[in-house]
Amino acid sequence: MIEEGSKRGKAMVEKRQLFMEMRAQNFDVIRLSTYRTACKLRFVQKRCNLHLVDVWNMIEAFRDSGLNTLDHNAEINVSRLETILSSIYYQLNKRLPTTHQINVEQSIGLLLNFMVATYDSEGHGKLTVFSMKSMLATMCGGKIVDKLRYIFSQISDSNGVMAFAKFDQFLREVLKLPTAVFEGPSFGYTEHSVRTCFPQQKKILLNTFLDILMADPPPQCLVWLPLMHRLANVENVFHPVECSYCRSESMMGFRYRCQQCHGYQLCQSCFWRGHANGPHSNQHQMKEHSSWKSPAKKLSHAISKSLGCVPIGEPPHPMFPEQSEKPQDTMAHTVQPKPVANNMNNTMLMSSGAPTPTKSVLESPSRLDEEHRLIARYAARLAAEAGNSTVSSSTVSSSTQCPPTDLSFNFDANKQQRQLIAELENKNRSLREILQEIQRLRLEHEQASQPTPEKAQQNPTLLAELRLLRHRKDELERRMSALQESRRELMVQLEGLMRLLKDEEQKQAAQTGGSPHSSPSHGAGCSMPMPIRSTSAGSTPTHTPQDCLAGVGGDVLEAFAHGVPRNLRNDLLVAADSITNTMSSLVKELHSDDAAEEEDNNMRNGGLRDRAEAE
């Protein structure tokens, strides 16, 4: 009795230990419930060392423990749950380097007490299989898309369609996690939770399920789940930026930039606690940054994007076949990840070949074919992620004998995958070399130019306007030169017309004393020089308006002798009026001469007729 009482007391102390440590972290000062819930669950995950167990290792443990043969509503006692957790942590220590071994007994005690407090609050000493699977698959390490794929395999029917009743059961179980960390009022289960996740869809397939749960933003009741994964990814991210509130010269984790206040940035601690100063307010919209890009890196990214090396609009998850998938914990297709020695925070190495099957027996050829399909599908996913993950070779082993044709097909597929990965790595390496060369040339150009401070302080907009004005000035000067040339040519024409008029006047004066039979219009057929417009005027005129009259006769020059102030249009009008009047008088005189000549001819003809009649 005394020994049993001491064990019970020790269990009570261990049960309270995790919650006491979590309270000591003072997470309740975070004003946003989403960040508060994600931080608490992330603390539980790391304190229990669940972040070191990949989701594929968890699925393997479920199968090795025989949970795949049990119904979801079947109950297991606490002792069997402790055995399963012991198997998970001891297998984890086998995969970890000797320098990163964990305290297995402490991890088992903390996780076991947390699960019992979360799912057995009434003290029955039993948990359902589905409760344990939902909790461990959600709280373990790995990618969120892999977790959601496993969860979908548990709540879908044989046709690959999600059963709403099973998804409702999953929400009941997974939303007990926020309640366990005292965030039930914000993220507790309600009867309308299912319809808030899928308000319109009636037939939910795998890709639709992933699209909705991995959307931005996700459903409100599960908004803490992707945030918990983002927290894990930014824990070691460094931002060389000063916080506008606490004046810390660097930030770790998230960085928040105000969309209204220029240059106002907060570290995650100040933003989570609602700190603000100056013109900034907590009501302003903030943008969350999970990485830092230097100006040079932004330039490289922009160049890569323009060259088409960076995918635009990349989907949040790869597209999977819509055919039905059996529950993943009933198949031998999981991968045994290898943790990286220098980064134990959720960094696992995936093999590039086919996944290593475990010792489960494949009873029928149909299961063998399905395993091959899963191997090919997983190899395609590895090829899509080859640019961001480290790959290593592995061999395919099976407890049953496969046909030689199938084995050769698998080996050929693995070889093709490795060749594709090698080609992608070579392309990425070449791209990095090109970007480095571009950056080096840009720096050399900047150093060679060595702009002065005056030039550096000039406004680019002002420089552009100055260049535009200079171009406009040159264009106006060219037009002015062309106009001056046209004016000179017009003056030459006017000079010719005035000379012609003078000649006609002199001839008319001479005819008054000479023969009346001479024609006064003998100069009408004289050719006049027609002006040719020059199209090669210089950009900068070097002559004054008076220079355009060079070579013009005295009469025209006298008409324009008053110089520069006179208007060219008025001068031309005066000259035109003078020409018109002169031409009118000339026409009248010509008509009068023609009438006199006709009268003389009539008189001459009349005299000849009278003489003929007299004879």
PDB file of N, CA and C in Angstrom, residues 535-599:
ATOM      1  N   THR A 535      16.121  69.339 -94.903  1.00  0.00           N
ATOM      2  CA  THR A 535      15.796  68.412 -93.810  1.00  0.00           C
ATOM      3  C   THR A 535      16.986  68.099 -92.940  1.00  0.00           C
ATOM      4  N   SER A 536      18.092  68.788 -93.194  1.00  0.00           N
ATOM      5  CA  SER A 536      19.308  68.493 -92.435  1.00  0.00           C
ATOM      6  C   SER A 536      19.753  69.705 -91.645  1.00  0.00           C
ATOM      7  N   ALA A 537      18.791  70.394 -91.026  1.00  0.00           N
ATOM      8  CA  ALA A 537      19.139  71.564 -90.237  1.00  0.00           C
ATOM      9  C   ALA A 537      19.912  71.139 -89.005  1.00  0.00           C
ATOM     10  N   GLY A 538      20.845  71.980 -88.617  1.00  0.00           N
ATOM     11  CA  GLY A 538      21.668  71.651 -87.454  1.00  0.00           C
ATOM     12  C   GLY A 538      20.868  71.684 -86.184  1.00  0.00           C
ATOM     13  N   SER A 539      21.388  71.017 -85.138  1.00  0.00           N
ATOM     14  CA  SER A 539      20.701  70.969 -83.853  1.00  0.00           C
ATOM     15  C   SER A 539      20.785  72.284 -83.110  1.00  0.00           C
ATOM     16  N   THR A 540      21.799  73.089 -83.406  1.00  0.00           N
ATOM     17  CA  THR A 540      21.967  74.362 -82.723  1.00  0.00           C
ATOM     18  C   THR A 540      22.190  75.433 -83.768  1.00  0.00           C
ATOM     19  N   PRO A 541      21.217  76.405 -83.983  1.00  0.00           N
ATOM     20  CA  PRO A 541      21.389  77.429 -85.015  1.00  0.00           C
ATOM     21  C   PRO A 541      22.489  78.389 -84.629  1.00  0.00           C
ATOM     22  N   THR A 542      23.290  78.787 -85.629  1.00  0.00           N
ATOM     23  CA  THR A 542      24.417  79.688 -85.372  1.00  0.00           C
ATOM     24  C   THR A 542      24.251  81.019 -86.066  1.00  0.00           C
ATOM     25  N   HIS A 543      23.039  81.342 -86.588  1.00  0.00           N
ATOM     26  CA  HIS A 543      22.812  82.607 -87.261  1.00  0.00           C
ATOM     27  C   HIS A 543      21.613  83.291 -86.648  1.00  0.00           C
ATOM     28  N   THR A 544      21.586  84.571 -86.806  1.00  0.00           N
ATOM     29  CA  THR A 544      20.489  85.390 -86.285  1.00  0.00           C
ATOM     30  C   THR A 544      19.400  85.474 -87.325  1.00  0.00           C
ATOM     31  N   PRO A 545      18.195  86.008 -86.969  1.00  0.00           N
ATOM     32  CA  PRO A 545      17.140  86.143 -87.970  1.00  0.00           C
ATOM     33  C   PRO A 545      17.537  86.995 -89.148  1.00  0.00           C
ATOM     34  N   GLN A 546      18.418  88.001 -88.958  1.00  0.00           N
ATOM     35  CA  GLN A 546      18.833  88.822 -90.096  1.00  0.00           C
ATOM     36  C   GLN A 546      19.709  88.041 -91.072  1.00  0.00           C
ATOM     37  N   ASP A 547      20.406  87.024 -90.593  1.00  0.00           N
ATOM     38  CA  ASP A 547      21.287  86.263 -91.469  1.00  0.00           C
ATOM     39  C   ASP A 547      20.507  85.505 -92.526  1.00  0.00           C
ATOM     40  N   CYS A 548      19.247  85.221 -92.228  1.00  0.00           N
ATOM     41  CA  CYS A 548      18.465  84.468 -93.203  1.00  0.00           C
ATOM     42  C   CYS A 548      18.144  85.294 -94.438  1.00  0.00           C
ATOM     43  N   LEU A 549      18.352  86.655 -94.396  1.00  0.00           N
ATOM     44  CA  LEU A 549      18.090  87.513 -95.557  1.00  0.00           C
ATOM     45  C   LEU A 549      19.310  87.677 -96.442  1.00  0.00           C
ATOM     46  N   ALA A 550      20.390  86.950 -96.094  1.00  0.00           N
ATOM     47  CA  ALA A 550      21.597  87.087 -96.917  1.00  0.00           C
ATOM     48  C   ALA A 550      21.322  86.581 -98.318  1.00  0.00           C
ATOM     49  N   GLY A 551      21.738  87.352 -99.325  1.00  0.00           N
ATOM     50  CA  GLY A 551      21.515  86.983-100.721  1.00  0.00           C
ATOM     51  C   GLY A 551      20.209  87.486-101.280  1.00  0.00           C
ATOM     52  N   VAL A 552      19.385  88.172-100.447  1.00  0.00           N
ATOM     53  CA  VAL A 552      18.096  88.678-100.902  1.00  0.00           C
ATOM     54  C   VAL A 552      18.290  90.070-101.468  1.00  0.00           C
ATOM     55  N   GLY A 553      17.505  90.419-102.483  1.00  0.00           N
ATOM     56  CA  GLY A 553      17.638  91.710-103.152  1.00  0.00           C
ATOM     57  C   GLY A 553      17.323  92.882-102.256  1.00  0.00           C
ATOM     58  N   GLY A 554      17.582  94.068-102.799  1.00  0.00           N
ATOM     59  CA  GLY A 554      17.450  95.280-102.000  1.00  0.00           C
ATOM     60  C   GLY A 554      16.030  95.612-101.633  1.00  0.00           C
ATOM     61  N   ASP A 555      15.067  95.344-102.559  1.00  0.00           N
ATOM     62  CA  ASP A 555      13.685  95.699-102.263  1.00  0.00           C
ATOM     63  C   ASP A 555      13.137  94.909-101.086  1.00  0.00           C
ATOM     64  N   VAL A 556      13.352  93.616-101.127  1.00  0.00           N
ATOM     65  CA  VAL A 556      12.877  92.802-100.013  1.00  0.00           C
ATOM     66  C   VAL A 556      13.645  93.126 -98.752  1.00  0.00           C
ATOM     67  N   LEU A 557      14.945  93.312 -98.913  1.00  0.00           N
ATOM     68  CA  LEU A 557      15.751  93.627 -97.736  1.00  0.00           C
ATOM     69  C   LEU A 557      15.318  94.945 -97.127  1.00  0.00           C
ATOM     70  N   GLU A 558      14.926  95.908 -98.031  1.00  0.00           N
ATOM     71  CA  GLU A 558      14.446  97.194 -97.522  1.00  0.00           C
ATOM     72  C   GLU A 558      13.119  97.026 -96.802  1.00  0.00           C
ATOM     73  N   ALA A 559      12.281  96.108 -97.340  1.00  0.00           N
ATOM     74  CA  ALA A 559      10.984  95.884 -96.684  1.00  0.00           C
ATOM     75  C   ALA A 559      11.156  95.300 -95.292  1.00  0.00           C
ATOM     76  N   PHE A 560      12.246  94.533 -95.080  1.00  0.00           N
ATOM     77  CA  PHE A 560      12.493  93.913 -93.772  1.00  0.00           C
ATOM     78  C   PHE A 560      13.654  94.574 -93.052  1.00  0.00           C
ATOM     79  N   ALA A 561      13.929  95.824 -93.411  1.00  0.00           N
ATOM     80  CA  ALA A 561      15.114  96.482 -92.855  1.00  0.00           C
ATOM     81  C   ALA A 561      14.918  96.917 -91.423  1.00  0.00           C
ATOM     82  N   HIS A 562      13.670  96.880 -90.938  1.00  0.00           N
ATOM     83  CA  HIS A 562      13.447  97.335 -89.564  1.00  0.00           C
ATOM     84  C   HIS A 562      13.928  96.325 -88.544  1.00  0.00           C
ATOM     85  N   GLY A 563      14.388  95.198 -89.001  1.00  0.00           N
ATOM     86  CA  GLY A 563      15.175  94.327 -88.130  1.00  0.00           C
ATOM     87  C   GLY A 563      14.384  93.265 -87.393  1.00  0.00           C
ATOM     88  N   VAL A 564      14.968  92.871 -86.324  1.00  0.00           N
ATOM     89  CA  VAL A 564      14.532  91.686 -85.599  1.00  0.00           C
ATOM     90  C   VAL A 564      13.163  91.821 -84.969  1.00  0.00           C
ATOM     91  N   PRO A 565      12.774  92.990 -84.421  1.00  0.00           N
ATOM     92  CA  PRO A 565      11.528  93.018 -83.666  1.00  0.00           C
ATOM     93  C   PRO A 565      10.308  92.760 -84.506  1.00  0.00           C
ATOM     94  N   ARG A 566      10.372  92.955 -85.859  1.00  0.00           N
ATOM     95  CA  ARG A 566       9.187  92.808 -86.678  1.00  0.00           C
ATOM     96  C   ARG A 566       8.760  91.350 -86.769  1.00  0.00           C
ATOM     97  N   ASN A 567       7.475  91.171 -86.897  1.00  0.00           N
ATOM     98  CA  ASN A 567       6.904  89.826 -86.950  1.00  0.00           C
ATOM     99  C   ASN A 567       6.984  89.286 -88.361  1.00  0.00           C
ATOM    100  N   LEU A 568       7.425  88.064 -88.508  1.00  0.00           N
ATOM    101  CA  LEU A 568       7.546  87.459 -89.826  1.00  0.00           C
ATOM    102  C   LEU A 568       6.197  87.361 -90.517  1.00  0.00           C
ATOM    103  N   ARG A 569       5.164  87.080 -89.755  1.00  0.00           N
ATOM    104  CA  ARG A 569       3.829  86.951 -90.359  1.00  0.00           C
ATOM    105  C   ARG A 569       3.360  88.280 -90.947  1.00  0.00           C
ATOM    106  N   ASN A 570       3.553  89.371 -90.222  1.00  0.00           N
ATOM    107  CA  ASN A 570       3.155  90.682 -90.741  1.00  0.00           C
ATOM    108  C   ASN A 570       3.958  91.048 -91.988  1.00  0.00           C
ATOM    109  N   ASP A 571       5.272  90.752 -91.955  1.00  0.00           N
ATOM    110  CA  ASP A 571       6.109  91.037 -93.122  1.00  0.00           C
ATOM    111  C   ASP A 571       5.603  90.305 -94.356  1.00  0.00           C
ATOM    112  N   LEU A 572       5.277  89.056 -94.180  1.00  0.00           N
ATOM    113  CA  LEU A 572       4.789  88.286 -95.312  1.00  0.00           C
ATOM    114  C   LEU A 572       3.454  88.807 -95.814  1.00  0.00           C
ATOM    115  N   LEU A 573       2.567  89.237 -94.885  1.00  0.00           N
ATOM    116  CA  LEU A 573       1.273  89.780 -95.298  1.00  0.00           C
ATOM    117  C   LEU A 573       1.446  91.079 -96.084  1.00  0.00           C
ATOM    118  N   VAL A 574       2.360  91.937 -95.599  1.00  0.00           N
ATOM    119  CA  VAL A 574       2.613  93.198 -96.313  1.00  0.00           C
ATOM    120  C   VAL A 574       3.157  92.913 -97.696  1.00  0.00           C
ATOM    121  N   ALA A 575       4.130  91.985 -97.763  1.00  0.00           N
ATOM    122  CA  ALA A 575       4.698  91.643 -99.068  1.00  0.00           C
ATOM    123  C   ALA A 575       3.642  91.044 -99.990  1.00  0.00           C
ATOM    124  N   ALA A 576       2.784  90.206 -99.438  1.00  0.00           N
ATOM    125  CA  ALA A 576       1.733  89.585-100.247  1.00  0.00           C
ATOM    126  C   ALA A 576       0.753  90.634-100.758  1.00  0.00           C
ATOM    127  N   ASP A 577       0.366  91.605 -99.902  1.00  0.00           N
ATOM    128  CA  ASP A 577      -0.545  92.678-100.348  1.00  0.00           C
ATOM    129  C   ASP A 577       0.094  93.489-101.475  1.00  0.00           C
ATOM    130  N   SER A 578       1.384  93.795-101.303  1.00  0.00           N
ATOM    131  CA  SER A 578       2.073  94.562-102.344  1.00  0.00           C
ATOM    132  C   SER A 578       2.091  93.822-103.668  1.00  0.00           C
ATOM    133  N   ILE A 579       2.380  92.529-103.611  1.00  0.00           N
ATOM    134  CA  ILE A 579       2.393  91.706-104.823  1.00  0.00           C
ATOM    135  C   ILE A 579       1.008  91.666-105.447  1.00  0.00           C
ATOM    136  N   THR A 580      -0.025  91.536-104.620  1.00  0.00           N
ATOM    137  CA  THR A 580      -1.402  91.463-105.145  1.00  0.00           C
ATOM    138  C   THR A 580      -1.785  92.751-105.868  1.00  0.00           C
ATOM    139  N   ASN A 581      -1.485  93.866-105.208  1.00  0.00           N
ATOM    140  CA  ASN A 581      -1.826  95.151-105.838  1.00  0.00           C
ATOM    141  C   ASN A 581      -1.076  95.336-107.156  1.00  0.00           C
ATOM    142  N   THR A 582       0.189  95.009-107.152  1.00  0.00           N
ATOM    143  CA  THR A 582       0.989  95.161-108.367  1.00  0.00           C
ATOM    144  C   THR A 582       0.469  94.284-109.490  1.00  0.00           C
ATOM    145  N   MET A 583       0.129  93.034-109.153  1.00  0.00           N
ATOM    146  CA  MET A 583      -0.400  92.118-110.150  1.00  0.00           C
ATOM    147  C   MET A 583      -1.731  92.610-110.686  1.00  0.00           C
ATOM    148  N   SER A 584      -2.567  93.219-109.838  1.00  0.00           N
ATOM    149  CA  SER A 584      -3.866  93.747-110.299  1.00  0.00           C
ATOM    150  C   SER A 584      -3.677  94.869-111.308  1.00  0.00           C
ATOM    151  N   SER A 585      -2.765  95.789-110.941  1.00  0.00           N
ATOM    152  CA  SER A 585      -2.497  96.889-111.882  1.00  0.00           C
ATOM    153  C   SER A 585      -1.907  96.371-113.189  1.00  0.00           C
ATOM    154  N   LEU A 586      -1.055  95.357-113.081  1.00  0.00           N
ATOM    155  CA  LEU A 586      -0.464  94.781-114.282  1.00  0.00           C
ATOM    156  C   LEU A 586      -1.516  94.159-115.170  1.00  0.00           C
ATOM    157  N   VAL A 587      -2.458  93.463-114.571  1.00  0.00           N
ATOM    158  CA  VAL A 587      -3.535  92.834-115.344  1.00  0.00           C
ATOM    159  C   VAL A 587      -4.396  93.884-116.030  1.00  0.00           C
ATOM    160  N   LYS A 588      -4.696  94.983-115.289  1.00  0.00           N
ATOM    161  CA  LYS A 588      -5.507  96.046-115.888  1.00  0.00           C
ATOM    162  C   LYS A 588      -4.797  96.655-117.096  1.00  0.00           C
ATOM    163  N   GLU A 589      -3.508  96.952-116.939  1.00  0.00           N
ATOM    164  CA  GLU A 589      -2.761  97.526-118.049  1.00  0.00           C
ATOM    165  C   GLU A 589      -2.692  96.580-119.239  1.00  0.00           C
ATOM    166  N   LEU A 590      -2.535  95.305-118.923  1.00  0.00           N
ATOM    167  CA  LEU A 590      -2.517  94.333-120.018  1.00  0.00           C
ATOM    168  C   LEU A 590      -3.843  94.328-120.750  1.00  0.00           C
ATOM    169  N   HIS A 591      -4.955  94.397-120.009  1.00  0.00           N
ATOM    170  CA  HIS A 591      -6.273  94.423-120.652  1.00  0.00           C
ATOM    171  C   HIS A 591      -6.451  95.686-121.493  1.00  0.00           C
ATOM    172  N   SER A 592      -5.980  96.832-120.961  1.00  0.00           N
ATOM    173  CA  SER A 592      -6.125  98.094-121.718  1.00  0.00           C
ATOM    174  C   SER A 592      -5.286  98.043-123.011  1.00  0.00           C
ATOM    175  N   ASP A 593      -4.077  97.467-122.917  1.00  0.00           N
ATOM    176  CA  ASP A 593      -3.238  97.321-124.116  1.00  0.00           C
ATOM    177  C   ASP A 593      -3.891  96.418-125.137  1.00  0.00           C
ATOM    178  N   ASP A 594      -4.501  95.361-124.662  1.00  0.00           N
ATOM    179  CA  ASP A 594      -5.180  94.447-125.590  1.00  0.00           C
ATOM    180  C   ASP A 594      -6.350  95.141-126.277  1.00  0.00           C
ATOM    181  N   ALA A 595      -7.095  95.998-125.520  1.00  0.00           N
ATOM    182  CA  ALA A 595      -8.242  96.702-126.133  1.00  0.00           C
ATOM    183  C   ALA A 595      -7.779  97.695-127.183  1.00  0.00           C
ATOM    184  N   ALA A 596      -6.673  98.426-126.865  1.00  0.00           N
ATOM    185  CA  ALA A 596      -6.161  99.404-127.847  1.00  0.00           C
ATOM    186  C   ALA A 596      -5.663  98.697-129.104  1.00  0.00           C
ATOM    187  N   GLU A 597      -4.990  97.591-128.928  1.00  0.00           N
ATOM    188  CA  GLU A 597      -4.477  96.844-130.094  1.00  0.00           C
ATOM    189  C   GLU A 597      -5.615  96.316-130.934  1.00  0.00           C
ATOM    190  N   GLU A 598      -6.686  95.861-130.257  1.00  0.00           N
ATOM    191  CA  GLU A 598      -7.841  95.354-131.011  1.00  0.00           C
ATOM    192  C   GLU A 598      -8.514  96.480-131.785  1.00  0.00           C
ATOM    193  N   GLU A 599      -8.583  97.694-131.150  1.00  0.00           N
ATOM    194  CA  GLU A 599      -9.202  98.828-131.851  1.00  0.00           C
ATOM    195  C   GLU A 599      -8.381  99.233-133.088  1.00  0.00           C
TER     196      GLU A 599
END
